[in-house]
Structures are given as structure tokens and as C-alpha cells.
CSV table of C-alpha atoms in Angstrom, one decimal:
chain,number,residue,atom,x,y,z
W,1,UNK,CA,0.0,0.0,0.0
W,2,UNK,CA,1.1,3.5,-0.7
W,3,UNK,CA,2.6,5.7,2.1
W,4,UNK,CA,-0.3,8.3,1.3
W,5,UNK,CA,-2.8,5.7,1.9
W,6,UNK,CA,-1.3,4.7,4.8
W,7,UNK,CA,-1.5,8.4,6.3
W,8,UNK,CA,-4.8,8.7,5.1
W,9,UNK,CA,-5.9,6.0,7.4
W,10,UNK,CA,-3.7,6.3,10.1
W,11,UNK,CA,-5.1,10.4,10.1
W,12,UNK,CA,-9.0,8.9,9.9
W,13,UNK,CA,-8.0,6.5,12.4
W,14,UNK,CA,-6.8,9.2,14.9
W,15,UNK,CA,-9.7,11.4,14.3
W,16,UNK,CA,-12.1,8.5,14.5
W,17,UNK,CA,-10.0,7.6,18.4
W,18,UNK,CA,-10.1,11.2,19.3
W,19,UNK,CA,-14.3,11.4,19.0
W,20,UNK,CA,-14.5,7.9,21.1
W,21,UNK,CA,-11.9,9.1,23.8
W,22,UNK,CA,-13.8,13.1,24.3
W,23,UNK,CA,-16.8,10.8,24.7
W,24,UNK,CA,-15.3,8.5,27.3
W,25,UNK,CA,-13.0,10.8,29.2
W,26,UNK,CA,-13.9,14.3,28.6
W,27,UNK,CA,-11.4,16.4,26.5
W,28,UNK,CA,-9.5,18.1,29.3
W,29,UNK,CA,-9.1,14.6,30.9
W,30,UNK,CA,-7.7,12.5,27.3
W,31,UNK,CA,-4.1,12.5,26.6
W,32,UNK,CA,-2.7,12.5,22.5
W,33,UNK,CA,-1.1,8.8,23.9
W,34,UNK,CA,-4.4,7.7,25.2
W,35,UNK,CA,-5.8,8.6,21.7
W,36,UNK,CA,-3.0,7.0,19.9
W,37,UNK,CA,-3.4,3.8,21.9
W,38,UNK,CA,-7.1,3.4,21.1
W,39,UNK,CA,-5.9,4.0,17.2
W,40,UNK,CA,-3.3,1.5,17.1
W,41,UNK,CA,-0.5,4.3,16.2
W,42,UNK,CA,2.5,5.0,18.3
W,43,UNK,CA,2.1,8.2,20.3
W,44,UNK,CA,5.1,10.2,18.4
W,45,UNK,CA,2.9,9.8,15.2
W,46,UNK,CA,0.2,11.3,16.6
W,47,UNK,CA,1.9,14.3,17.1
W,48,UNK,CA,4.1,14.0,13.6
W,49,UNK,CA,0.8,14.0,12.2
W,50,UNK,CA,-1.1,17.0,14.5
W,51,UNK,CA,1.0,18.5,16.3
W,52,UNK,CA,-0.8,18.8,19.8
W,53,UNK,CA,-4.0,17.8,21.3
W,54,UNK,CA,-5.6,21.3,20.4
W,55,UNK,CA,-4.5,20.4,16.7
W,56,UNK,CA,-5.9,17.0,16.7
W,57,UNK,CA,-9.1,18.6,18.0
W,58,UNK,CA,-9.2,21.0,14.9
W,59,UNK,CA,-8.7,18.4,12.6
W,60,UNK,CA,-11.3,16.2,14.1
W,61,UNK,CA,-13.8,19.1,14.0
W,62,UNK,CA,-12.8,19.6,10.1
W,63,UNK,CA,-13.4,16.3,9.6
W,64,UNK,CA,-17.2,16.4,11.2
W,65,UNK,CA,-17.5,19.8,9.8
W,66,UNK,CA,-17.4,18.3,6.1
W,67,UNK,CA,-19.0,15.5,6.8
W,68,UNK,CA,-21.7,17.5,7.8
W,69,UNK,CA,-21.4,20.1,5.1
W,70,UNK,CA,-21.8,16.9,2.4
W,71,UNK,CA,-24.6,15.5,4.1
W,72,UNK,CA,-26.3,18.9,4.0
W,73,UNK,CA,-25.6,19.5,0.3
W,74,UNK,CA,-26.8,15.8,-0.5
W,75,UNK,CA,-30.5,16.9,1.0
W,76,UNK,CA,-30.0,20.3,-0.7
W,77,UNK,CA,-29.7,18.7,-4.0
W,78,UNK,CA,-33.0,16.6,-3.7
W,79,UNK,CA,-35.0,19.9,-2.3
W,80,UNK,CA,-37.4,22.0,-4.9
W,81,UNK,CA,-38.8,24.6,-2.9
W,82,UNK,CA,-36.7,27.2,-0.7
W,83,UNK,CA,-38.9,26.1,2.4
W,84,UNK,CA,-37.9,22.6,1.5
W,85,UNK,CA,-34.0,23.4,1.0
W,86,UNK,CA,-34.7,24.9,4.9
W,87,UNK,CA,-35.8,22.0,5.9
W,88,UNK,CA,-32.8,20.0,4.2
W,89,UNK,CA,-30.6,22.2,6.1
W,90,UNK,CA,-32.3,21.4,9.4
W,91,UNK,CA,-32.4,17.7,9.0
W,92,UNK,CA,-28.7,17.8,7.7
W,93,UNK,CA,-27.4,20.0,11.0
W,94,UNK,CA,-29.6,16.5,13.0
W,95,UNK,CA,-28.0,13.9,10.6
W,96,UNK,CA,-27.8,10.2,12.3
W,97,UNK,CA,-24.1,10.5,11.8
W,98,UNK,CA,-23.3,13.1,13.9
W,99,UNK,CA,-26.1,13.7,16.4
W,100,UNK,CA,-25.6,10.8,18.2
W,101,UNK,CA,-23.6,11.1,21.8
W,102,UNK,CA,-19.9,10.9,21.0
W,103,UNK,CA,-20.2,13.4,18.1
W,104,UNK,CA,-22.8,15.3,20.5
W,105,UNK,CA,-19.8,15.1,22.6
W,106,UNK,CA,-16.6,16.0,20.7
W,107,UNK,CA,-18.9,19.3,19.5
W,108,UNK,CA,-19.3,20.6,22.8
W,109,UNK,CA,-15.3,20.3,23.7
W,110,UNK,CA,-15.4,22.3,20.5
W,111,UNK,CA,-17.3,25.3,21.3
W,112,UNK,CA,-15.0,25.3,24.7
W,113,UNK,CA,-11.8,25.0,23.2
W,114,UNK,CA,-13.1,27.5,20.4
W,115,UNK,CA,-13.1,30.4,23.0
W,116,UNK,CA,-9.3,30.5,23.2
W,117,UNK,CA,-7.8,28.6,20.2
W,118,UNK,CA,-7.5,30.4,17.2
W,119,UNK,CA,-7.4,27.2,14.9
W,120,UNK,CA,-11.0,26.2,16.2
W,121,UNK,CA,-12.0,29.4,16.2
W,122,UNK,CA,-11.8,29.6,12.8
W,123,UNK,CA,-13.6,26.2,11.8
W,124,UNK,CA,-17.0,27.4,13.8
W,125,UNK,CA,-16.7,31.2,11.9
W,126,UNK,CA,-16.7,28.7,8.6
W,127,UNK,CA,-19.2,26.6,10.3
W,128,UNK,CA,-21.6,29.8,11.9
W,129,UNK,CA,-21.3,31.3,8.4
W,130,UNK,CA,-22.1,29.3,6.2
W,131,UNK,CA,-25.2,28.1,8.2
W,132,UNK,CA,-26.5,31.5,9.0
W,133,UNK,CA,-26.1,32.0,4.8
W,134,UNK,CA,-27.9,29.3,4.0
W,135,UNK,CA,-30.9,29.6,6.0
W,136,UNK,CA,-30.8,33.6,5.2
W,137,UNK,CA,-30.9,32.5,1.2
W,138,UNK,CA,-33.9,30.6,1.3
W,139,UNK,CA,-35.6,32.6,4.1
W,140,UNK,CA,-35.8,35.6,2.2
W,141,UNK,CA,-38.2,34.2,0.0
W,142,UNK,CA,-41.0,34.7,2.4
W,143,UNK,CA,-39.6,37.9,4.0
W,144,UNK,CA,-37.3,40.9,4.0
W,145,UNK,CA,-33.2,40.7,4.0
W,146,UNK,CA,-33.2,42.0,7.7
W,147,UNK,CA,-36.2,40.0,9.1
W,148,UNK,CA,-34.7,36.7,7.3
W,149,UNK,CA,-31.2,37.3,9.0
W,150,UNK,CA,-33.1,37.7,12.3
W,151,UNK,CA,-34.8,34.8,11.5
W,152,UNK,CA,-31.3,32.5,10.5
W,153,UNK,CA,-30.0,33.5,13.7
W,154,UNK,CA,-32.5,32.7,16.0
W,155,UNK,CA,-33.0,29.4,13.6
W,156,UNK,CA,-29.1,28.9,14.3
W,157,UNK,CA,-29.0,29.2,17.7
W,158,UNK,CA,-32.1,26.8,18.5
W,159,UNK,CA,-29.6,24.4,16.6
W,160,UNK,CA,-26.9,25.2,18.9
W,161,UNK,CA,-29.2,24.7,21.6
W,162,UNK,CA,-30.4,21.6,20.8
W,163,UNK,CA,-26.9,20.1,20.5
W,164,UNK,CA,-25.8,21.4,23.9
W,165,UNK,CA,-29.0,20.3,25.5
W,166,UNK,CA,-28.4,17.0,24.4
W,167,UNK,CA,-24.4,16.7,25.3
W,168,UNK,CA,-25.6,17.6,28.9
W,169,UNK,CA,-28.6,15.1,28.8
W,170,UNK,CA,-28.2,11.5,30.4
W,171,UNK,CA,-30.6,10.4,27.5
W,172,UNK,CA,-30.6,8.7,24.1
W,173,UNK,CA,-30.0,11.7,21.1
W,174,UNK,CA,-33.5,12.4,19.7
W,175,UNK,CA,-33.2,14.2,16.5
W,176,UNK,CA,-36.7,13.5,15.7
W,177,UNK,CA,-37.6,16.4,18.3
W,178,UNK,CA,-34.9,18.7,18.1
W,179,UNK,CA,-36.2,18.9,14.1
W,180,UNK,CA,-39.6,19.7,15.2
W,181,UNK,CA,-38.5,22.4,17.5
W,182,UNK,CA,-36.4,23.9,15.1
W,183,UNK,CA,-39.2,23.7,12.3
W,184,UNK,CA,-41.7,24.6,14.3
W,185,UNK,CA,-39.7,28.2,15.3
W,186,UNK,CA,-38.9,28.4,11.5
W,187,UNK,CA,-42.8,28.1,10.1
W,188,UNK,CA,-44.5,30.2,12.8
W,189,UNK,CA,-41.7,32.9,11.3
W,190,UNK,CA,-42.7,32.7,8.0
W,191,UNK,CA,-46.4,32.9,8.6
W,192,UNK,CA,-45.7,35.4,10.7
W,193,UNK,CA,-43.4,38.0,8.2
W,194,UNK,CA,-45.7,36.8,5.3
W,195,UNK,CA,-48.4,38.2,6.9
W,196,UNK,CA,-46.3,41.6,7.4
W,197,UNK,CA,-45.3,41.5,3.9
W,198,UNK,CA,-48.1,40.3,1.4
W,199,UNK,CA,-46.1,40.8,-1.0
W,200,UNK,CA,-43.7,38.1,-0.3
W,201,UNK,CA,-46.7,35.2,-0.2
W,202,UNK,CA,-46.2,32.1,1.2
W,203,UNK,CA,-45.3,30.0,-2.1
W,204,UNK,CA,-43.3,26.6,-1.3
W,205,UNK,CA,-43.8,26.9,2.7
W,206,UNK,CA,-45.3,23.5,4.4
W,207,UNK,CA,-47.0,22.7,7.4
W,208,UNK,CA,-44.7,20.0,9.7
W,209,UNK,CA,-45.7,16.7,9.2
């Protein structure tokens, strides 16, 4: 096998460790050898390949970050409607794949670590951004530019919620709810600014099912 595969799987490997160990130990807790250990690499690879624990954390978060991203754009694709490509963005941000609890988990270290590293701070500005974009795109077919981004913030931060809720909950990750809570804030908006502006209508919105 090629030495770039090789890396390729050693890197996924070490990412794939990193989410399990947050989960199990906590991040502050989890050592780069503890990681290494549970990914069958040597301890100086670890860091060959990231540097430090805060580096490893960046990478793991780019990693979840696309996977994300491609699971959003694979619903986008099959949407018609802008209130159906909001919806596609909602049920991406809740995708099996990462809200479950040691995704839930690694997220919330995250958004910690993200307060003084400049390397994860950067990741959730690409992250924030693009999801406060997306939602104010589509949103400003039923409403003006300032009421739709309004309305992507708020939309963004019951998302946030939702995933913090759940990392401090003792329960099983429901996504089925935290997509109901999120639509149901998202379509008593639109009826709300379609009402203030006729002129918009309501063309493509949907009740939840």
C-alpha cells in the first residue's frame, strides 16, 4: 500500500479515536497517547501527524465539519422549494451521523476550546457562516433581508441549543424532536413575516408533518 494511503488511514483513524476518547473521558481529561493507543498508532505519530492535542481537536472538527457540510448538500440537492432546501438544512445539522452522543460530545469540547484557540475558532466562523447564509438565502423568499437574517440567527442558535441540551442530557439523542422544535420556530416565522409582507406570499412553505 502507498505511504499516502497509509496516512490517510492512520489520520482517519486518529480522528475516529479522538471522538470515542472526548466521549469517554472528557477532553481536558484525554491525553494525545491515550488517543494514539485506542488508534493503534505510536504516540510520536500522533503528534508527527497533528502537532498537539488542540491540533488533533481542529482536525477532528474539520473532519465532522465536512461531513456534515456533504450531508447537507446531498438533501439540498434533492430539495425544490426554498422552504424545502430549509428543511434540508435542518435535517442535515440533526444527521444520524453526527447527532448521536460521541459526536454530541466531541462538539461541545469544540465550542470550549473555540473560546481561546485560534485554529477552532476559525472552523465554527466557517461553520456559523455558512449556516447563517444558507438559512438567510432561502428565508428571504417569504420575507425581507433584515427579518430573514433575524430569523437564521435565531433558527441557528435553537440548533446550537439543541446540540448542547443534548451533550448535557443523560438520554438517548432524539433528533426527531430537536427537528420539530427547530421547524416549528422556522414556520410560525414565515407565517408570521408573510403576513407583514403580502407581497412576499407564502409560495413553497409547508405545514410539519
Amino acid at each position: 500500500m502507498p505511504k499516502v494511503g497509509i496516512e490517510v488511514i492512520r489520520r482517519k483513524s486518529l480522528i475516529e479515536a479522538t471522538v470515542d476518547a472526548i466521549h469517554e473521558r472528557g477532553f481536558c481529561d484525554v491525553t494525545v497517547a491515550q488517543i494514539a493507543k485506542r488508534a493503534g498508532v505510536s504516540p510520536a505519530l500522533a503528534h508527527h501527524y497533528f502537532g498537539s492535542k488542540d491540533q488533533l481537536l481542529a482536525a477532528t472538527m474539520g473532519h465532522l465539519l465536512k461531513d456534515l457540510s456533504d450531508g447537507v448538500r446531498q438533501r439540498l440537492a434533492k430539495a425544490e422549494t426554498p422552504r424545502e432546501r430549509i428543511s434540508a438544512i435542518i435535517d442535515g445539522n440533526f444527521a444520524p451521523a453526527q447527532f448521536r452522543p460521541s459526536v454530541i460530545a466531541a462538539w461541545l469540547a469544540f465550542y470550549a476550546q473555540a473560546r481561546t484557540t485560534r485554529s477552532s475558532q476559525r472552523i465554527l466562523r466557517i461553520y456559523s457562516s455558512r449556516l447563517r447564509s444558507n438559512l438567510t438565502f432561502n428565508l428571504r423568499s417569504f420575507m425581507s433581508r433584515e427579518q430573514a437574517l433575524s430569523v437564521a440567527e435565531g433558527t441557528a442558535s435553537i440548533i446550537d441549543g439543541a446540540w448542547i441540551r443534548q451533550a448535557l442530557s443523560d438520554g438517548p439523542s432524539d433528533r426527531d424532536t430537536a427537528i420539530a422544535m427547530v421547524e416549528d420556530y422556522v414556520e410560525t416565522q414565515i407565517r408570521q413575516h408573510a403576513g407583514e409582507n403580502p407581497e412576499n406570499g407564502t409560495a413553497g412553505s409547508r405545514k410539519i408533518q
